[in-house]
Amino acid sequence: MLAVAADADDPNNIVACDADDPDFGTNCEEAGEEDESELRDVYLDSRQVPGDVITTGDLELAAQQAAAIPPELHGLADPNWSVVGPSNVGGRVTDIAPDPTQPGRVYLGVSTAGVWRSDDAGVNMTNAWPDDFPHSIGAVTVAPNGDVWVGTGEVNPGGGSLSYGGDGLYRSTDHGATWTRIGLQGSSTIGAIRFNPQDPNIVYVAAGGSLFAPGGVRGLYKSTDYGATWTRVLQGLNDFTGATDIAMDPTNPDKLFVPMWDHHRESLCRCYAGPGTGIYLSTDGGATWTRLENDRIASFTPGDTIGFASSDNQTTTAQARMAVAIAPSDPNRVYITTGNWNQTASGGGQTQRGFRGFYRSDDGGATFRTMTNASPGGDTVWTSKTWVDPANPDRVFIAGVSLRLSQNGGSTWANVGNLHADHHAMAWDPTTPSRAYEGNDGGFYWSVENGASATWTEALNEPWTQFYTTDVSEQDPDRIVGGAQDNGCLRSWNSAGVVTGDWGSYGGCGDGLYTLIDPTDHNFVYACSQFGNCSRSVNAGNNSSSFTNQTVSQRRNWQTPVQLDPNNPAVVYYGGNILNRSINRAQTGSWSVISPSLSNPDSSTDPSYPFGTITTVAAAPSNPNVIYAGTDDGWLWGSKDLGRTWTRFTDPDLPDRWVTRVAIDPRDANVAYVTYSGLRNADNDAHVLRTTDGGADWVDISGNLSMAPTQDIVIDPLNRNRVFVATDLGVFTANVAKANSQNPNVRWYHLGRGLPRVPVNDLEYQASTNTLYAATYGRSMWKLQLDRND
């Protein structure tokens, strides 16, 4: 997470607080924490209305449906998708596994990009994961014999970023060339895999379970036959408690510490703490367990709320995700990190969020003492990890917004410099002394000086950027922008206007959301960060000035929509809960309000109501007076007089779901399409609908599309009967020429071939080359050239 601040010399110039900045961890960290407190769970809020329950079965069924859809290779100049870039901007690395059998070989688990392998200690990366497998990765481990084990599904919860589930445990016996699924289907998320070094047939797996549905495969699982069969040896106190990590005593592998986390997410509660949260200890390989209680803390007195667990309800409900680590060189040294999380059931009123305490044991976990405040910043539920230098038990790292290092067993702390923010993974290469690896929201790093501050080098090849949006210049198709999770608003050219292949940031974004290029002059570019903090630039992004305070709204979505009028790109639309319009490229004084609040009135009268913002806006290419807009609470609107009056469309076929995008036919303003998010588990709501009468009537044209949420729709300008949609499971196309209320059964196909099974959040059509661009959430940007003669 990058914090956003105003330039002290020019408050209209937005700047980003970079983790490389020597002041990072003070001012920037505090700004980051404040921003974090307002986060919405974008994944869930856009997919689940109150009362829904998203199950692992829904996710697996959607994937099966998508896999059964055949490809469409006709109407394409080249049927193969190709990577556009960037390769120099990473994304969230969730786990790191050096190969003990091969010096320099290391495997990475990336949150939504599968598994990557390097044979030269991180200098070069190769994809080691099938394109058609689920790409969300929670854990990767190399067995003593060199086999690679992977747990799919990221244990980290969704916040402003997106996190996805998986479908079990996989193993490769040929260094990632081929894979076999070996069990724990229904686990949804896996946080750790550990082998007994004295008997590698004994394997433990920490299954976190679904973030959305109770029960299923969650807890600690054990296999004594190298994964052929599995037994749950530690079950949570309730159906929402799962295991997130495993700490194993290297001299006594039957001694295990396992953090259990009681957490789930629903529309009105991000419930990330509960009585099931705690640290469990076994000394007999999982046959029996003891829960660590507050009385193990030397300073504990009854009534304290700073410890591990307690029968005191106040303590247990505030106890969030925990981390535990054993010093490899001294198993008597055990460290525990705890976090806080208090939130009312309505979803508001958060207090005591973030770091809670750091504890140290010198007697193998029999007793602990409270150490100094090691706070790494931010909510530790996103990052809760602790690592110990394998050669020095006093040298310990803990993860948060910053990476914190203690050289004296937790007595004093300092930030580790020259790393991106938000830390998730760390490991030491057992074949090379002093080589450490680190993974965070910015990608993969290594240090040859044992992880000391300012000794880290970032990998050069990281083609796993997580994009929300994209846009492409009409004058130069190599000029591309994109909004990236935790990596800002990115552009493919440098300050001299040269496309170099190394993308850089512009606009001062934290999380990059909407990014736009004026189609008539690519020197005019726009950049938006979370909650509609947007800026404009007149020199291709070299300098930017904010225009958010020129707009009027009471609420703004995480991904506040900003759109240019296709008739006149100097006209800019900006939607909070009220639609704003600029007539002069978002300059000061050019804005006016052109709508009332378009969201459900409950969003302002009921403080527990989680929605209430505009999520999409579109102006008709053939008639600038016609505007469509949709909201996160499922309301769809149209105006035929440039916003003077608005009509809410109430066709009963319109779902009560988050509206993701509206697209209007380039020649006929009465023909439009709308897409929705949401897994169709509760009521089989449609995802794609079409109107031919200006919104009075809508026809469901979802046809054979899978239940996966639909994020965008683009109409082929050269063949108006062909449309393309972006979904959580790829890009699909259909011919809708015969679609009407009597014949709504549209047949959809996978568009082209070679695009990985990864969420696609945005599509952009580039007219001069007749090319479709796809912004994926985890595998960077891709493109596909269409056939002009189709």
mmCIF file of C-alpha atoms in Angstrom, residues 54-56 59 152-157 163-166 184-192 205-221 232 238-244 260-261 263-265:
data_model
loop_
_atom_site.group_PDB
_atom_site.id
_atom_site.type_symbol
_atom_site.label_atom_id
_atom_site.label_comp_id
_atom_site.label_asym_id
_atom_site.label_seq_id
_atom_site.Cartn_x
_atom_site.Cartn_y
_atom_site.Cartn_z
ATOM 1 C CA ILE A 54 -20.641 -17.575 -1.384
ATOM 2 C CA THR A 55 -19.549 -21.197 -1.095
ATOM 3 C CA THR A 56 -16.523 -23.004 -2.483
ATOM 4 C CA LEU A 59 -16.618 -20.944 -7.204
ATOM 5 C CA THR A 152 -4.049 -22.685 -3.807
ATOM 6 C CA GLY A 153 -6.129 -19.864 -2.374
ATOM 7 C CA GLU A 154 -4.732 -16.811 -0.617
ATOM 8 C CA VAL A 155 -5.282 -16.734 3.153
ATOM 9 C CA ASN A 156 -4.925 -12.944 3.221
ATOM 10 C CA PRO A 157 -8.398 -11.385 3.359
ATOM 11 C CA SER A 163 -8.096 -11.912 -2.931
ATOM 12 C CA TYR A 164 -9.382 -15.159 -4.380
ATOM 13 C CA GLY A 165 -9.870 -18.755 -3.277
ATOM 14 C CA GLY A 166 -8.394 -21.925 -4.712
ATOM 15 C CA LEU A 184 -7.883 -30.884 0.278
ATOM 16 C CA GLN A 185 -10.426 -29.753 -2.277
ATOM 17 C CA GLY A 186 -12.854 -27.421 -0.577
ATOM 18 C CA SER A 187 -10.141 -25.809 1.536
ATOM 19 C CA SER A 188 -10.485 -22.556 -0.443
ATOM 20 C CA THR A 189 -7.324 -21.109 1.157
ATOM 21 C CA ILE A 190 -4.040 -22.680 2.287
ATOM 22 C CA GLY A 191 -1.531 -20.786 4.403
ATOM 23 C CA ALA A 192 1.408 -23.170 4.915
ATOM 24 C CA VAL A 205 -1.002 -28.320 5.814
ATOM 25 C CA ALA A 206 -2.678 -25.237 7.320
ATOM 26 C CA ALA A 207 -6.084 -24.808 5.666
ATOM 27 C CA GLY A 208 -7.696 -21.437 6.273
ATOM 28 C CA GLY A 209 -11.077 -22.275 4.771
ATOM 29 C CA SER A 210 -13.449 -20.059 2.840
ATOM 30 C CA LEU A 211 -13.610 -16.390 3.775
ATOM 31 C CA PHE A 212 -17.314 -16.341 2.935
ATOM 32 C CA ALA A 213 -18.911 -19.650 3.923
ATOM 33 C CA PRO A 214 -18.665 -21.688 7.145
ATOM 34 C CA GLY A 215 -17.307 -25.210 7.474
ATOM 35 C CA GLY A 216 -15.568 -27.080 4.732
ATOM 36 C CA VAL A 217 -11.950 -28.146 4.739
ATOM 37 C CA ARG A 218 -10.269 -25.964 7.359
ATOM 38 C CA GLY A 219 -7.865 -26.497 10.239
ATOM 39 C CA LEU A 220 -4.565 -28.402 10.384
ATOM 40 C CA TYR A 221 -4.295 -31.517 8.213
ATOM 41 C CA ARG A 232 -7.591 -33.299 10.210
ATOM 42 C CA ASN A 238 -16.289 -22.931 15.301
ATOM 43 C CA ASP A 239 -17.080 -23.203 11.604
ATOM 44 C CA PHE A 240 -15.241 -19.982 10.742
ATOM 45 C CA THR A 241 -11.892 -20.872 12.339
ATOM 46 C CA GLY A 242 -9.038 -22.165 10.175
ATOM 47 C CA ALA A 243 -5.268 -22.570 10.350
ATOM 48 C CA THR A 244 -3.035 -19.926 8.783
ATOM 49 C CA MET A 260 -5.814 -20.488 14.248
ATOM 50 C CA TRP A 261 -7.867 -17.581 12.935
ATOM 51 C CA HIS A 263 -12.698 -14.897 10.579
ATOM 52 C CA HIS A 264 -15.255 -14.493 7.862
ATOM 53 C CA ARG A 265 -16.731 -11.839 5.625
#
